[in-house]
C-alpha cells in the first residue's frame, strides 16, 4: 500500500507565499518523478511542476520564476514553494508521484488535493 498526504494549502493574499508538501508512505522501493498538478473550477487539470529523482525540474510557463519544486528523498516528500501568488493560482493542487514498489513494478499515485486560494 502507498499513501500520499498533502498539506500546506490555505488562503493567502496576492503577492504572498505558501509551501505545499506531499509525503509518500507505505511499501516503496524508490520514487521516480514527483510533481504537482492543479485544477481550477471550470478548467482543465494542468501540470504545475515536476522533479525527477535526479533533481531535474520542469515548470508550467505560468508559474516559472515564481514557484520552486524540490524533494527530500530521505523523507519521500516533494514540496512546492509558491511565491508571488496571484488570484489565477487559485486551484486545488494535487501531488503526483511515480513510485516503484519493487524493481519490477511501477505505478502512479495521486494525493487527495489541497485547496489554495489567493485573494486580491
mmCIF file of C-alpha atoms in Angstrom:
data_model
loop_
_atom_site.group_PDB
_atom_site.id
_atom_site.type_symbol
_atom_site.label_atom_id
_atom_site.label_comp_id
_atom_site.label_asym_id
_atom_site.label_seq_id
_atom_site.Cartn_x
_atom_site.Cartn_y
_atom_site.Cartn_z
ATOM 1 C CA UNK A 1 0.000 0.000 0.000
ATOM 2 C CA UNK A 2 1.126 3.518 -0.819
ATOM 3 C CA UNK A 3 -0.358 6.649 0.683
ATOM 4 C CA UNK A 4 0.166 10.287 -0.228
ATOM 5 C CA UNK A 5 -0.664 13.016 2.252
ATOM 6 C CA UNK A 6 -0.750 16.623 1.106
ATOM 7 C CA UNK A 7 -0.609 19.665 3.322
ATOM 8 C CA UNK A 8 0.098 23.368 3.217
ATOM 9 C CA UNK A 9 -2.876 24.767 1.358
ATOM 10 C CA UNK A 10 -4.825 27.731 2.572
ATOM 11 C CA UNK A 11 -5.837 31.310 1.963
ATOM 12 C CA UNK A 12 -3.243 33.923 1.137
ATOM 13 C CA UNK A 13 -3.250 37.441 -0.252
ATOM 14 C CA UNK A 14 -1.921 38.180 -3.698
ATOM 15 C CA UNK A 15 1.827 38.523 -3.582
ATOM 16 C CA UNK A 16 2.120 36.178 -0.649
ATOM 17 C CA UNK A 17 3.667 32.753 -0.364
ATOM 18 C CA UNK A 18 2.681 29.226 0.520
ATOM 19 C CA UNK A 19 4.548 25.956 0.660
ATOM 20 C CA UNK A 20 2.845 22.693 -0.174
ATOM 21 C CA UNK A 21 4.172 19.327 0.831
ATOM 22 C CA UNK A 22 3.330 15.795 -0.170
ATOM 23 C CA UNK A 23 4.660 12.845 1.766
ATOM 24 C CA UNK A 24 4.564 9.312 0.453
ATOM 25 C CA UNK A 25 4.499 6.342 2.760
ATOM 26 C CA UNK A 26 3.974 2.621 2.553
ATOM 27 C CA UNK A 27 5.648 -0.060 0.524
ATOM 28 C CA UNK A 28 8.090 1.969 -1.535
ATOM 29 C CA UNK A 29 11.218 0.804 -3.217
ATOM 30 C CA UNK A 30 12.006 4.137 -4.815
ATOM 31 C CA UNK A 31 10.275 7.199 -6.181
ATOM 32 C CA UNK A 32 10.925 8.421 -9.668
ATOM 33 C CA UNK A 33 9.324 11.636 -10.862
ATOM 34 C CA UNK A 34 7.256 13.635 -8.383
ATOM 35 C CA UNK A 35 5.143 16.593 -9.318
ATOM 36 C CA UNK A 36 2.253 18.919 -8.746
ATOM 37 C CA UNK A 37 -0.885 19.456 -10.783
ATOM 38 C CA UNK A 38 -3.672 21.912 -10.205
ATOM 39 C CA UNK A 39 -7.262 22.261 -11.278
ATOM 40 C CA UNK A 40 -9.395 25.354 -11.007
ATOM 41 C CA UNK A 41 -13.188 25.305 -11.361
ATOM 42 C CA UNK A 42 -14.158 25.004 -14.997
ATOM 43 C CA UNK A 43 -10.590 24.489 -16.103
ATOM 44 C CA UNK A 44 -8.588 21.504 -17.195
ATOM 45 C CA UNK A 45 -6.061 19.987 -14.851
ATOM 46 C CA UNK A 46 -2.589 21.212 -15.648
ATOM 47 C CA UNK A 47 0.924 20.303 -14.712
ATOM 48 C CA UNK A 48 2.452 22.907 -12.430
ATOM 49 C CA UNK A 49 5.882 21.494 -11.730
ATOM 50 C CA UNK A 50 7.745 18.222 -11.627
ATOM 51 C CA UNK A 51 11.067 16.950 -10.421
ATOM 52 C CA UNK A 52 12.893 13.774 -11.307
ATOM 53 C CA UNK A 53 14.774 11.530 -8.951
ATOM 54 C CA UNK A 54 17.947 13.236 -10.110
ATOM 55 C CA UNK A 55 16.604 16.699 -9.405
ATOM 56 C CA UNK A 56 15.735 17.827 -12.918
ATOM 57 C CA UNK A 57 12.780 20.195 -12.807
ATOM 58 C CA UNK A 58 10.061 21.308 -15.168
ATOM 59 C CA UNK A 59 7.583 24.158 -14.731
ATOM 60 C CA UNK A 60 4.500 25.443 -16.403
ATOM 61 C CA UNK A 61 5.147 28.766 -18.100
ATOM 62 C CA UNK A 62 2.543 30.410 -15.895
ATOM 63 C CA UNK A 63 4.494 29.677 -12.706
ATOM 64 C CA UNK A 64 8.072 29.708 -13.896
ATOM 65 C CA UNK A 65 10.137 32.097 -11.841
ATOM 66 C CA UNK A 66 7.600 32.153 -9.019
ATOM 67 C CA UNK A 67 7.311 28.520 -7.936
ATOM 68 C CA UNK A 68 10.028 26.103 -6.917
ATOM 69 C CA UNK A 69 9.638 22.354 -6.686
ATOM 70 C CA UNK A 70 12.000 20.344 -4.530
ATOM 71 C CA UNK A 71 12.182 16.960 -2.895
ATOM 72 C CA UNK A 72 13.613 15.277 0.142
ATOM 73 C CA UNK A 73 14.328 11.721 -0.863
ATOM 74 C CA UNK A 74 15.063 10.637 2.693
ATOM 75 C CA UNK A 75 11.537 11.667 3.665
ATOM 76 C CA UNK A 76 9.842 10.622 0.416
ATOM 77 C CA UNK A 77 8.448 14.117 0.248
ATOM 78 C CA UNK A 78 8.004 16.660 -2.519
ATOM 79 C CA UNK A 79 7.489 20.364 -1.893
ATOM 80 C CA UNK A 80 6.150 23.256 -3.878
ATOM 81 C CA UNK A 81 7.281 26.684 -2.750
ATOM 82 C CA UNK A 82 4.905 29.234 -4.209
ATOM 83 C CA UNK A 83 5.900 32.885 -4.193
ATOM 84 C CA UNK A 84 4.319 35.993 -5.662
ATOM 85 C CA UNK A 85 0.971 34.263 -5.713
ATOM 86 C CA UNK A 86 -1.739 35.559 -7.991
ATOM 87 C CA UNK A 87 -5.508 35.083 -7.893
ATOM 88 C CA UNK A 88 -5.159 32.946 -11.023
ATOM 89 C CA UNK A 89 -3.161 30.477 -8.943
ATOM 90 C CA UNK A 90 -6.323 29.620 -7.035
ATOM 91 C CA UNK A 91 -6.997 25.927 -7.531
ATOM 92 C CA UNK A 92 -6.914 22.532 -5.936
ATOM 93 C CA UNK A 93 -3.356 21.284 -6.050
ATOM 94 C CA UNK A 94 -2.669 17.584 -6.419
ATOM 95 C CA UNK A 95 0.528 15.744 -5.748
ATOM 96 C CA UNK A 96 1.515 13.112 -8.281
ATOM 97 C CA UNK A 97 4.207 10.509 -7.815
ATOM 98 C CA UNK A 98 5.649 7.730 -9.899
ATOM 99 C CA UNK A 99 6.620 5.071 -7.409
ATOM 100 C CA UNK A 100 8.484 1.844 -7.818
ATOM 101 C CA UNK A 101 7.046 -0.721 -5.442
ATOM 102 C CA UNK A 102 9.834 -3.059 -6.445
ATOM 103 C CA UNK A 103 12.392 -3.372 -9.192
ATOM 104 C CA UNK A 104 9.693 -4.835 -11.438
ATOM 105 C CA UNK A 105 6.611 -2.754 -10.680
ATOM 106 C CA UNK A 106 5.908 0.942 -11.022
ATOM 107 C CA UNK A 107 2.661 2.831 -10.542
ATOM 108 C CA UNK A 108 1.346 6.373 -10.388
ATOM 109 C CA UNK A 109 -0.308 7.743 -7.262
ATOM 110 C CA UNK A 110 -2.231 10.908 -6.517
ATOM 111 C CA UNK A 111 -2.654 12.917 -3.368
ATOM 112 C CA UNK A 112 -6.041 13.918 -2.033
ATOM 113 C CA UNK A 113 -5.692 17.521 -3.139
ATOM 114 C CA UNK A 114 -5.256 20.698 -1.151
ATOM 115 C CA UNK A 115 -7.046 23.978 -1.780
ATOM 116 C CA UNK A 116 -5.031 27.090 -2.471
ATOM 117 C CA UNK A 117 -6.975 30.331 -2.562
ATOM 118 C CA UNK A 118 -5.323 33.627 -3.442
ATOM 119 C CA UNK A 119 -7.291 36.760 -2.714
ATOM 120 C CA UNK A 120 -6.793 40.164 -4.252
#
